[in-house]
PDB file of C-alpha atoms in Angstrom:
ATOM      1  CA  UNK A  16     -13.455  47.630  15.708  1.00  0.00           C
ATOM      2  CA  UNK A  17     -11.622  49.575  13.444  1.00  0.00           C
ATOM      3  CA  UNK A  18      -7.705  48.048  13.296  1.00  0.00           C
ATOM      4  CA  UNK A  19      -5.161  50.150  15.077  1.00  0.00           C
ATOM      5  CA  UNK A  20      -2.178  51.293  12.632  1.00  0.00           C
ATOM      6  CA  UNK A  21       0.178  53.386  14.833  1.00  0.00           C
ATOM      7  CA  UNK A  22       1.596  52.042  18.211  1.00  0.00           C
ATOM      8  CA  UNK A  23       1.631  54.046  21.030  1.00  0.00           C
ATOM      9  CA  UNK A  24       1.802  53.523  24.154  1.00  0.00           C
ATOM     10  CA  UNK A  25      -2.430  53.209  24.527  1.00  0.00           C
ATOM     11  CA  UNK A  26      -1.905  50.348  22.104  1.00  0.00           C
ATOM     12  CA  UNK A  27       1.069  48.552  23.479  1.00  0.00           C
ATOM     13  CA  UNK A  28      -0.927  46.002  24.483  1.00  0.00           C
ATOM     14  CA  UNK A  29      -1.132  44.917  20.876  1.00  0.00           C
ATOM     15  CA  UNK A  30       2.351  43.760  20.973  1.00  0.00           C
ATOM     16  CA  UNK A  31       2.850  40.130  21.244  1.00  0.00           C
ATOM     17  CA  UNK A  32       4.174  38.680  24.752  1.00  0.00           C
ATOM     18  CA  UNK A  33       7.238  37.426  23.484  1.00  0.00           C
ATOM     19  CA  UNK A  34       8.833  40.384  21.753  1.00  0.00           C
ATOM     20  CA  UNK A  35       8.413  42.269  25.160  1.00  0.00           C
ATOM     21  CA  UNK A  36      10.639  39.627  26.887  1.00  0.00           C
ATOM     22  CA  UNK A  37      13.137  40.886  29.232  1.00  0.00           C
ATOM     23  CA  UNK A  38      15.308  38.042  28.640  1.00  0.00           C
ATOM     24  CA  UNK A  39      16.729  39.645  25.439  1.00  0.00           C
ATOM     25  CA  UNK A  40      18.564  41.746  27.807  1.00  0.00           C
ATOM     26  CA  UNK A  41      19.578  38.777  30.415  1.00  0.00           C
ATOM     27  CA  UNK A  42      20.610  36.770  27.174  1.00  0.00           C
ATOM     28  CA  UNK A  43      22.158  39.413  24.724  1.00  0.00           C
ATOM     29  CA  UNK A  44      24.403  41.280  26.876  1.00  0.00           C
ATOM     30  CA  UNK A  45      27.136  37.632  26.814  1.00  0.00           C
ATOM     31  CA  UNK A  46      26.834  37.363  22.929  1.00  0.00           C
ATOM     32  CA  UNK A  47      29.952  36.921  20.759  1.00  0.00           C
ATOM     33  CA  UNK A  48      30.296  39.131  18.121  1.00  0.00           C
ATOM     34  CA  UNK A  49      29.702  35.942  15.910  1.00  0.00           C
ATOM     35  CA  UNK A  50      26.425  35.222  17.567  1.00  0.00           C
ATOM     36  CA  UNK A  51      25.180  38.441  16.844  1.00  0.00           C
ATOM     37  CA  UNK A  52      25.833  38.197  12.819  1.00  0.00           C
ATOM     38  CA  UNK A  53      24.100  35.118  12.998  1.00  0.00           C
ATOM     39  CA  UNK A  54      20.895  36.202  14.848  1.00  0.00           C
ATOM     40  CA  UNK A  55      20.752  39.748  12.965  1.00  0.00           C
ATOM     41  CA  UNK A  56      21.603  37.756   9.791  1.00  0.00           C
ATOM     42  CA  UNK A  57      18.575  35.864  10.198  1.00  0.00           C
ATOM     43  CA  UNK A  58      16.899  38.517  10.903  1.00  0.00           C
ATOM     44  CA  UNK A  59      17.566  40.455   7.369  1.00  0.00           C
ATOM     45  CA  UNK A  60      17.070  36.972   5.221  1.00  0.00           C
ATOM     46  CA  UNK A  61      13.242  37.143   7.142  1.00  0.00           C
ATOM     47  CA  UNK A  62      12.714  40.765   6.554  1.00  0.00           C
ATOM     48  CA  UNK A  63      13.891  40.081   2.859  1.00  0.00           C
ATOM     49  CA  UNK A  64      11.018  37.295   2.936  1.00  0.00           C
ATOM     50  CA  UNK A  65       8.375  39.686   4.656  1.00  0.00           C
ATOM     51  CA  UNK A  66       9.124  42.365   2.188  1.00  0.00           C
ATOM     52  CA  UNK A  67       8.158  40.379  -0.998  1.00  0.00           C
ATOM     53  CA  UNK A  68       4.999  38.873   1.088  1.00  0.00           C
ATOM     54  CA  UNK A  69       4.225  42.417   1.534  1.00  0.00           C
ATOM     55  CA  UNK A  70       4.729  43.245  -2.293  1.00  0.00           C
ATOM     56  CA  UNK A  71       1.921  40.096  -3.630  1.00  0.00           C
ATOM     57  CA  UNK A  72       0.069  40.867  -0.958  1.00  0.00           C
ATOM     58  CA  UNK A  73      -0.838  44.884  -2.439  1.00  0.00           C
ATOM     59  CA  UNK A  74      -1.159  43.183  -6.240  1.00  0.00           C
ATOM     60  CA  UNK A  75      -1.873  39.266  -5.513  1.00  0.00           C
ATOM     61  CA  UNK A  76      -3.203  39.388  -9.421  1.00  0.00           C
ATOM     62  CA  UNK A  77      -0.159  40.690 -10.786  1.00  0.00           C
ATOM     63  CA  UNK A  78       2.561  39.875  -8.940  1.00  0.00           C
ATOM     64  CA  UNK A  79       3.815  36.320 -10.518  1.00  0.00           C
ATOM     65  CA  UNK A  80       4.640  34.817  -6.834  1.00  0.00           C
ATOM     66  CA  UNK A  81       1.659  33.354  -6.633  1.00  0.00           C
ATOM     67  CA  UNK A  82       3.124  31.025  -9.422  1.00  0.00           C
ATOM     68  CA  UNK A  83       6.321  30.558  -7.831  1.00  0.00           C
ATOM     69  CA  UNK A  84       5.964  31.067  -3.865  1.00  0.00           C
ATOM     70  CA  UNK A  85       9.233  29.017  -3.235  1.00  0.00           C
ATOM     71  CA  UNK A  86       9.740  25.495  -2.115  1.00  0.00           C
ATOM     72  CA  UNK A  87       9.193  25.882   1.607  1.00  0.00           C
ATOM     73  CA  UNK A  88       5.887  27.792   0.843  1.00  0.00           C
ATOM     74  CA  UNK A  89       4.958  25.055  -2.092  1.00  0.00           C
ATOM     75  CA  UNK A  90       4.688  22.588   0.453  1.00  0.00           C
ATOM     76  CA  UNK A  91       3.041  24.304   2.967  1.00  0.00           C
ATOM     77  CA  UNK A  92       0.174  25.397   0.889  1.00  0.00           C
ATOM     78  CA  UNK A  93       0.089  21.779  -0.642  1.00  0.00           C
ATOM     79  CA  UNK A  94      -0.500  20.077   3.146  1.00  0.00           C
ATOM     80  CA  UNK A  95      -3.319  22.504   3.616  1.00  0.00           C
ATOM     81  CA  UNK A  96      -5.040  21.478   0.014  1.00  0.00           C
ATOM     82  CA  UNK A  97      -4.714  18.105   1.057  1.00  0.00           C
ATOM     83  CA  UNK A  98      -7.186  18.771   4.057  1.00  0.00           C
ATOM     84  CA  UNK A  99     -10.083  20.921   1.848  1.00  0.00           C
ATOM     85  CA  UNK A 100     -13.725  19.592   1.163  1.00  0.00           C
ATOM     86  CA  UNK A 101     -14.657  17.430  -1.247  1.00  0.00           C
ATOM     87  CA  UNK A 102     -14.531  19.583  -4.726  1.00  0.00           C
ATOM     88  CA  UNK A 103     -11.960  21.773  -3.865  1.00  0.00           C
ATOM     89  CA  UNK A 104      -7.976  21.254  -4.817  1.00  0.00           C
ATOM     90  CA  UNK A 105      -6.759  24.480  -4.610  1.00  0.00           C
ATOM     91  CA  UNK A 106      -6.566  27.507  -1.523  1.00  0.00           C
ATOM     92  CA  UNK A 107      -7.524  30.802  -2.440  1.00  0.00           C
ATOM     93  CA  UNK A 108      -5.649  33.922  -2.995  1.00  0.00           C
ATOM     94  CA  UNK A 109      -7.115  34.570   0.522  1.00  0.00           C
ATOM     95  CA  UNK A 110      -6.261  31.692   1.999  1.00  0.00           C
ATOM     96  CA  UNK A 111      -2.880  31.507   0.952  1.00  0.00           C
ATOM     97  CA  UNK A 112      -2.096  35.277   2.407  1.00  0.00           C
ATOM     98  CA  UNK A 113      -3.140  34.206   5.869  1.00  0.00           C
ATOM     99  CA  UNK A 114      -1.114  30.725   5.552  1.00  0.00           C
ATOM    100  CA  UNK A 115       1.702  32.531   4.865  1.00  0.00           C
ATOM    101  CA  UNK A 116       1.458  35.289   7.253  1.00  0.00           C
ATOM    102  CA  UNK A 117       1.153  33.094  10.305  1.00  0.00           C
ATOM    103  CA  UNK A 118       4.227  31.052   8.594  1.00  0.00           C
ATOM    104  CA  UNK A 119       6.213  34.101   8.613  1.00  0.00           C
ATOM    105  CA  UNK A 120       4.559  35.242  12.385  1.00  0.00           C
ATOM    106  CA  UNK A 121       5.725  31.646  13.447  1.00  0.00           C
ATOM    107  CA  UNK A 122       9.392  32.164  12.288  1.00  0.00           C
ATOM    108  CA  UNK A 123       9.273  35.520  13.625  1.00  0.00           C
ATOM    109  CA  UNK A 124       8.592  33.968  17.455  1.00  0.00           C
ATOM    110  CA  UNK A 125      11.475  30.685  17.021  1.00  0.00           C
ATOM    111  CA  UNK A 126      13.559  33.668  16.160  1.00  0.00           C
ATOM    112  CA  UNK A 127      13.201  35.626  19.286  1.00  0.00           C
ATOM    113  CA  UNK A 128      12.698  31.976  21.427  1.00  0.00           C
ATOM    114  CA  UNK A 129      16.528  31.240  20.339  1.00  0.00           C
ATOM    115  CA  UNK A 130      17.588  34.657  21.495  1.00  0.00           C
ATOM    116  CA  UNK A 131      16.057  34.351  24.831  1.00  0.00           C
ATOM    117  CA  UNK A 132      17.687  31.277  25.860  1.00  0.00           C
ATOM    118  CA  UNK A 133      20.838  30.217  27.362  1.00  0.00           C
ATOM    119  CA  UNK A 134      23.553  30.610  25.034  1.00  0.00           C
ATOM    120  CA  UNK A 135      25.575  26.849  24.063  1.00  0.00           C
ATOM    121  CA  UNK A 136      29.182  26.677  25.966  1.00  0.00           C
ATOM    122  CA  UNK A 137      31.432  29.016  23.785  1.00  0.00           C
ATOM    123  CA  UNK A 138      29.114  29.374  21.374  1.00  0.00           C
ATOM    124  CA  UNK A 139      29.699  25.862  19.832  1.00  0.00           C
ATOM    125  CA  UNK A 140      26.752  25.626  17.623  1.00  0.00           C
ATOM    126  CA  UNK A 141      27.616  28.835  15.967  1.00  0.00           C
ATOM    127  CA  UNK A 142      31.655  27.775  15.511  1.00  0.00           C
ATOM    128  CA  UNK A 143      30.205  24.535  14.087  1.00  0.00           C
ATOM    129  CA  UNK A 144      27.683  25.275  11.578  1.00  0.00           C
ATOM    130  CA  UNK A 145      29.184  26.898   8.581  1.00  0.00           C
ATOM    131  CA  UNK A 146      28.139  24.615   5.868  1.00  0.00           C
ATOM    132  CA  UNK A 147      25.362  26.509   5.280  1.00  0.00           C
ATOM    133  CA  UNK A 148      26.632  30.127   6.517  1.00  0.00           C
ATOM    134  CA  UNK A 149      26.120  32.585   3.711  1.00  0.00           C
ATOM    135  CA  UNK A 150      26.707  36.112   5.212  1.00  0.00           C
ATOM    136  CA  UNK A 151      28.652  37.943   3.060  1.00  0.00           C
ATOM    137  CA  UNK A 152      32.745  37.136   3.507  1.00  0.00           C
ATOM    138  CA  UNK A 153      34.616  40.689   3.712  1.00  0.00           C
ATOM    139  CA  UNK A 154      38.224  41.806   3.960  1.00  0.00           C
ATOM    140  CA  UNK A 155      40.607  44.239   3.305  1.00  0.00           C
ATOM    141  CA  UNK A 156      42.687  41.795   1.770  1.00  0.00           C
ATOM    142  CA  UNK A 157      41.795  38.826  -0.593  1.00  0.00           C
ATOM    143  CA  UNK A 158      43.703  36.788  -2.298  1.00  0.00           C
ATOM    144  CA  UNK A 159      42.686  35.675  -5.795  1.00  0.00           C
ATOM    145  CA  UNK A 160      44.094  32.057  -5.032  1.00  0.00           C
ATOM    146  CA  UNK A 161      40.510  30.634  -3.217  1.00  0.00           C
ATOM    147  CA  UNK A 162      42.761  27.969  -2.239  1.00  0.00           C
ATOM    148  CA  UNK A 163      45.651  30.328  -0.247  1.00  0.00           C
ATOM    149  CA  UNK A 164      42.586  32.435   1.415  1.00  0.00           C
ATOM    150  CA  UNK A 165      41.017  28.995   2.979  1.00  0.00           C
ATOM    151  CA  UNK A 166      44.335  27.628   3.909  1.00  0.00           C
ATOM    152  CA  UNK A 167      44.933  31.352   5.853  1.00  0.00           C
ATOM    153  CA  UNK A 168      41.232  32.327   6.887  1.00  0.00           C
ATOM    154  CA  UNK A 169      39.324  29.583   9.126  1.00  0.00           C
ATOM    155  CA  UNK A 170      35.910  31.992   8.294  1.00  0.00           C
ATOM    156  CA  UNK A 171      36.253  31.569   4.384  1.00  0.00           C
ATOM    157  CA  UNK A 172      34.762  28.908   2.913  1.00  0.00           C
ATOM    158  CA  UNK A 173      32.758  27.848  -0.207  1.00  0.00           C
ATOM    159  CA  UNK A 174      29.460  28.462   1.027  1.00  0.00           C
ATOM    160  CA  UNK A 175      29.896  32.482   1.811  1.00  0.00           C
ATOM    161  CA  UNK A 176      29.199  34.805  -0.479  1.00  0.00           C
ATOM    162  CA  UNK A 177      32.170  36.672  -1.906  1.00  0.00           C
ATOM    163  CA  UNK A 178      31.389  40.761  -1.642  1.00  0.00           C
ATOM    164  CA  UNK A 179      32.657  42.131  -5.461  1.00  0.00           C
ATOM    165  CA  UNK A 180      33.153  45.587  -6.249  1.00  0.00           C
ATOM    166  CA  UNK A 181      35.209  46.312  -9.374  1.00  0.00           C
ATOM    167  CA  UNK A 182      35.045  50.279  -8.352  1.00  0.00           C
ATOM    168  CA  UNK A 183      36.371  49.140  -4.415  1.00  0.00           C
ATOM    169  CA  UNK A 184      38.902  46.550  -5.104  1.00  0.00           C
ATOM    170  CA  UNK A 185      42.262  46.661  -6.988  1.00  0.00           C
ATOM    171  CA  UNK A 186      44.640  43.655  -7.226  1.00  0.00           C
ATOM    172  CA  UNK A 187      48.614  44.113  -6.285  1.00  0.00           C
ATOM    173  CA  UNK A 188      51.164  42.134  -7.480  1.00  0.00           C
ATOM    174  CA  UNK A 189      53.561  41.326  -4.841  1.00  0.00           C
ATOM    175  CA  UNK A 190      57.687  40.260  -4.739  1.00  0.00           C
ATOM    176  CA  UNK A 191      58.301  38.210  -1.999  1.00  0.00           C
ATOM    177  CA  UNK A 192      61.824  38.486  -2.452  1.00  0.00           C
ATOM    178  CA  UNK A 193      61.785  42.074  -0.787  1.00  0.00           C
ATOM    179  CA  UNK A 194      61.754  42.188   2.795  1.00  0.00           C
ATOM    180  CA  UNK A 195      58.055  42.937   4.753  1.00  0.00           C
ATOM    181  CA  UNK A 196      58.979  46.266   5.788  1.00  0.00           C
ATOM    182  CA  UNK A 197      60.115  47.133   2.044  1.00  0.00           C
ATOM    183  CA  UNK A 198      56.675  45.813   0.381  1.00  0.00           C
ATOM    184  CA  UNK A 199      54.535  47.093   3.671  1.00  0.00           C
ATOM    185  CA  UNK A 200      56.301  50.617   2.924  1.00  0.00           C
ATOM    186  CA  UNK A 201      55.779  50.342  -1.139  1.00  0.00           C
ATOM    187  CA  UNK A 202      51.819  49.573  -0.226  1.00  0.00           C
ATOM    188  CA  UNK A 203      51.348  52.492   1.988  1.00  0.00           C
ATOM    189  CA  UNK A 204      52.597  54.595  -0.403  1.00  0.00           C
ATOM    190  CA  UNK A 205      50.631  53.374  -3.480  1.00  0.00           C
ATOM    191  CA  UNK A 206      47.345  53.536  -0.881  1.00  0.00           C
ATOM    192  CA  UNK A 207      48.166  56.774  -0.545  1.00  0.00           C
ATOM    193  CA  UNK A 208      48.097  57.127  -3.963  1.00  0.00           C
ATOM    194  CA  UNK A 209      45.034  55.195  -4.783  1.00  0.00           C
ATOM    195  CA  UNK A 210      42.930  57.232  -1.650  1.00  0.00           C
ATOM    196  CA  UNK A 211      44.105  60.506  -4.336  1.00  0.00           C
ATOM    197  CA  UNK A 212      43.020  59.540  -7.644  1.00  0.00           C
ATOM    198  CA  UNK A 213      39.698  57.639  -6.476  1.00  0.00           C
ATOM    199  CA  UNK A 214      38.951  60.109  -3.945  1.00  0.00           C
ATOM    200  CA  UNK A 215      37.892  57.507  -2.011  1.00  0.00           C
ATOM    201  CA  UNK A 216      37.180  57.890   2.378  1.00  0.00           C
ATOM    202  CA  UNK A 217      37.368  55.062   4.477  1.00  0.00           C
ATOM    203  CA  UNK A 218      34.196  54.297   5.701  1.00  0.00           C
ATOM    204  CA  UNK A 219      34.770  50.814   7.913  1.00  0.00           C
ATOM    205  CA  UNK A 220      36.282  53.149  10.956  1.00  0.00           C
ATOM    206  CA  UNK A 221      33.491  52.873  13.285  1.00  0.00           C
ATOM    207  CA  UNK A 222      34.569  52.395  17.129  1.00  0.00           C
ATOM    208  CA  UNK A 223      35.614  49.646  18.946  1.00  0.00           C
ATOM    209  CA  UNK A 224      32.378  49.969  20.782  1.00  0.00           C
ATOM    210  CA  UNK A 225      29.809  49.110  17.890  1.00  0.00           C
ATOM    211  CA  UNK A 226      29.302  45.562  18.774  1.00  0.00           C
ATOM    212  CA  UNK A 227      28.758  47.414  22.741  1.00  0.00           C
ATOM    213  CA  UNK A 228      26.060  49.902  20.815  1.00  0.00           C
ATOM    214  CA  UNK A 229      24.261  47.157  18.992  1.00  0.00           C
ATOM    215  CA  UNK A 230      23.923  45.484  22.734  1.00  0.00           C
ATOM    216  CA  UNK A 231      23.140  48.829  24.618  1.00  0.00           C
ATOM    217  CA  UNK A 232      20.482  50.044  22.006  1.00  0.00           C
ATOM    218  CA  UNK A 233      18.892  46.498  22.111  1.00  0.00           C
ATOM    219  CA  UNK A 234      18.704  45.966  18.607  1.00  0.00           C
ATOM    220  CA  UNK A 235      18.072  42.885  18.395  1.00  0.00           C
ATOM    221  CA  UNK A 236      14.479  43.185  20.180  1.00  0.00           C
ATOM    222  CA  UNK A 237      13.616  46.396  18.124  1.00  0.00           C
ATOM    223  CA  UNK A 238      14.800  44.222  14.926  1.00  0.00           C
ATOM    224  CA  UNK A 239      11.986  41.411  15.894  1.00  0.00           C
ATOM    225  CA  UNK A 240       9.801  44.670  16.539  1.00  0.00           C
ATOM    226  CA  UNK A 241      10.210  46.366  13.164  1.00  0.00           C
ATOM    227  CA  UNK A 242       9.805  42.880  11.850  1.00  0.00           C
ATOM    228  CA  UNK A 243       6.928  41.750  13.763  1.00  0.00           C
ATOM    229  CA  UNK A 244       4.990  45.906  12.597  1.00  0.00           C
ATOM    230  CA  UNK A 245       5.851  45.154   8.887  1.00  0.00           C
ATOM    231  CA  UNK A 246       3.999  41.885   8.896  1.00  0.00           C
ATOM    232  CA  UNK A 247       0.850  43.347  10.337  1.00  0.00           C
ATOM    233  CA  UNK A 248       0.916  46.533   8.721  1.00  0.00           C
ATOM    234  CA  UNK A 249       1.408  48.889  12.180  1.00  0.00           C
ATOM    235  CA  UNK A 250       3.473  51.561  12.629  1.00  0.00           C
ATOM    236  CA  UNK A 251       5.789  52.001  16.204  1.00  0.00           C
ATOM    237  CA  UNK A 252       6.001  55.252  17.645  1.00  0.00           C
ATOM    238  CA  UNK A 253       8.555  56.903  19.593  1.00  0.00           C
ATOM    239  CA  UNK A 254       7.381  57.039  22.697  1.00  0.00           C
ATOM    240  CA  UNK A 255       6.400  53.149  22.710  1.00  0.00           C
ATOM    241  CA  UNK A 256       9.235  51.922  21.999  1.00  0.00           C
ATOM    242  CA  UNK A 257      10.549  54.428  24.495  1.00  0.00           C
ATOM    243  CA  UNK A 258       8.747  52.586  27.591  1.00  0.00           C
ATOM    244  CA  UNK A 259       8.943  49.027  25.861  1.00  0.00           C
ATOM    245  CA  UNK A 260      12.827  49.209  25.517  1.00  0.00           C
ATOM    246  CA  UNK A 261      14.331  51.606  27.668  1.00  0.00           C
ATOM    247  CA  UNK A 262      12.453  51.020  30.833  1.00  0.00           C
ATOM    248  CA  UNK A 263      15.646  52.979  32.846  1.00  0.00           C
ATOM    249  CA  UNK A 264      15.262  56.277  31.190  1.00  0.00           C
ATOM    250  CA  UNK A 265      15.037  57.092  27.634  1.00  0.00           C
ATOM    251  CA  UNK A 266      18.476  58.177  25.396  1.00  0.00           C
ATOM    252  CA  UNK A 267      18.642  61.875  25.512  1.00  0.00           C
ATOM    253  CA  UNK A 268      18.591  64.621  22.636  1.00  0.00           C
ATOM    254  CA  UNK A 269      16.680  62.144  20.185  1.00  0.00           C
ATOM    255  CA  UNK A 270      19.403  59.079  20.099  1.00  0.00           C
ATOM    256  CA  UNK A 271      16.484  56.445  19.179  1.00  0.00           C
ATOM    257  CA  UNK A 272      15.056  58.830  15.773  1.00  0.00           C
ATOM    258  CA  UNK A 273      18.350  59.895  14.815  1.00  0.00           C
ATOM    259  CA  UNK A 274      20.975  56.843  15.948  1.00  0.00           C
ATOM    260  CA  UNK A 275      19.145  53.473  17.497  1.00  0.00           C
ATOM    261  CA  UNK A 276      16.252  53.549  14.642  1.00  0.00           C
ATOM    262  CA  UNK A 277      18.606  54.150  11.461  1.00  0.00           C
ATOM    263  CA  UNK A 278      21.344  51.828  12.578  1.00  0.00           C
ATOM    264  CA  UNK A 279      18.291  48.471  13.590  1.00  0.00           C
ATOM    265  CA  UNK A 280      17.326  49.453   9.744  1.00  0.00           C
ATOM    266  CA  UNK A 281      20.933  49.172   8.631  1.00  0.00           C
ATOM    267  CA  UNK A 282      21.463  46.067   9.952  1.00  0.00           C
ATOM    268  CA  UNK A 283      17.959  44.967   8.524  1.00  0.00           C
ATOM    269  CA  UNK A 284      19.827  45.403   5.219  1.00  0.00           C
ATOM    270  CA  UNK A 285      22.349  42.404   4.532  1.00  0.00           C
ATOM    271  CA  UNK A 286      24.194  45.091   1.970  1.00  0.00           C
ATOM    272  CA  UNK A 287      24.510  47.756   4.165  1.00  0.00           C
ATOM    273  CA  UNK A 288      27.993  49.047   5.874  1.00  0.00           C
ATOM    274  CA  UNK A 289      26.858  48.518   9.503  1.00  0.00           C
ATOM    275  CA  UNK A 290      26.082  44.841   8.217  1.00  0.00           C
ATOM    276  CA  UNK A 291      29.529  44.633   6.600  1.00  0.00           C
ATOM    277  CA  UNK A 292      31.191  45.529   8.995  1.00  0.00           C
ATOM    278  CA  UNK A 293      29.293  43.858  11.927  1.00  0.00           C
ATOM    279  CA  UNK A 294      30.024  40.507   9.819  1.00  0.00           C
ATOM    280  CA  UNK A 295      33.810  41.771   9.598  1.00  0.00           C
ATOM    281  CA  UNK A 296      34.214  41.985  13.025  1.00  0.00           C
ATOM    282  CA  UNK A 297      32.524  38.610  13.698  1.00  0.00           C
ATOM    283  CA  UNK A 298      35.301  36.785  11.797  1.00  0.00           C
ATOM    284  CA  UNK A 299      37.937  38.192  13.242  1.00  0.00           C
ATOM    285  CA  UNK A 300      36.850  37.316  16.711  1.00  0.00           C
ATOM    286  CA  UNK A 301      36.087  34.041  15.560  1.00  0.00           C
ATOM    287  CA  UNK A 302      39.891  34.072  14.190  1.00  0.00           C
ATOM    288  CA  UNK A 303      41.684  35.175  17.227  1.00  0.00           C
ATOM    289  CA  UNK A 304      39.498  32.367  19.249  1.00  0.00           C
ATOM    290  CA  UNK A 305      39.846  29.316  17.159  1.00  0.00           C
ATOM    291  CA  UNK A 306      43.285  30.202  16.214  1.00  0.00           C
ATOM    292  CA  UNK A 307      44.786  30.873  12.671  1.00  0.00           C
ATOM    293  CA  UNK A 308      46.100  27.803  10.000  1.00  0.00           C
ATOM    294  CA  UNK A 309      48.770  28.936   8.044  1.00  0.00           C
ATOM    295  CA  UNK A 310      51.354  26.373   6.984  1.00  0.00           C
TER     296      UNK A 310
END
């Protein structure tokens, strides 16, 4: 049989079980705005991974991967040359592709497992676990004293990666011998300057509402979706994703094409704005709930 490419909804029965779950809904709709970073952080550093598979997979002779797959893969492939006849002490090109695929198809489904499930009291295991959170660290403000920003942020710490733009970010000098109002006047005033000369628009203004949107247009599902089509090559159409997601009536005037796809691909990308800021407004919810330090 010849291998479906395009989705529709005569082929929806193609789609694995799990990413048709209605418990992303049951689950979703109580996440923290920290929660969320996490999962659709995940998310991105697996797409990032599926991406490259993709890439050796089109030019497995060329592509220098093969050489280096990475640690996790390295041992992996090795427990699977330990079990091959007599003769034989290395997989094929072949052989490797499928290994990984179902690696990547098996971190695809813990994925959506851990959003389907009852969510920890207050989110502990998500408060807890920075030692190894890497999302990118954003703010308005930074201070260029690592020290001072740890002391005043409880989200900062060593293991996040700092976001650097030399043509975003300009340092001030301040007098703390003025009063606040005086310096808080003398900065609006040289913003207003700086928004001149740079030319420069605002562009983390989005609503209050965009951690709401991200839960209405169930992005996280339609994440796992995209995810789940770029590993096996397939292509989701409209009108699937239509009766797979928004079982209550679809979004009028063309919402999914021109709002709900864009913004799931946005997120996708750990760089992106909508990623940013989603990661923004994560720590600062995180903030006003722990509490702040400042001594």
């Amino acid at each position: 049989m010849k291998k479906v490419k395009r989705i529709s909804n005569k082929y929806i029965g193609l789609i694995p079980t799990y990413l048709k779950s209605l418990s992303y809904d049951e689950y979703q709709a109580k996440y923290s705005a920290r929660r969320l970073s996490f999962e659709i952080y995940n998310r991105q550093m697996l797409y990032r991974e599926i991406k490259e598979f993709k890439k050796f997979c089109r030019h497995p002779e060329t592509y220098n991967r093969a050489l280096f797959p990475g640690i996790t893969l390295s041992i992996l492939f090795s427990k699977y040359e330990q079990n091959l006849p007599d003769g034989r002490l290395e997989l094929t090109t072949i052989e490797q592709i499928e290994i990984e695929k179902n690696h990547y198809d098996n971190k695809l489904q813990e994925l959506s497992k851990n959003s389907t499930k009852p969510i920890p009291t207050e989110d502990s295991q998500f408060i807890n676990q920075i030692s190894w959170d890497n999302r990118p660290y954003i703010r308005p403000i930074f201070n260029t004293d690592q020290r001072l920003q740890k002391r005043y942020d409880l989200s900062y710490n060593e293991f996040r990666k700092l976001l650097v733009s030399k043509s975003n970010n300009y340092s001030f000098s301040t007098n703390l011998n003025f009063s606040d109002n005086a310096i808080i006047e003398e900065f609006k005033q040289h913003l207003k300057f700086l928004r001149q000369i740079t030319r420069r628009k605002s562009i983390f203004n989005k609503p209050k509402e965009f951690i709401k949107k991200i839960k209405q247009y169930k992005i996280i599902q339609l994440m796992d979706l995209i995810l789940w089509a770029k590993l096996n090559d397939y292509t989701l159409e409209k009108n699937m994703l239509d009766q797979l997601l928004y079982r209550n009536g679809s979004f009028e005037n063309d919402r999914l094409t021109d709002t709900i796809l864009p913004l799931s691909k946005s997120l996708l990308d750990s760089k992106s704005t909508d990623s940013e800021y989603l990661i923004y407004l994560a720590d600062q919810e995180f903030q006003q709930k722990v509490g702040k330090v400042i001594t």
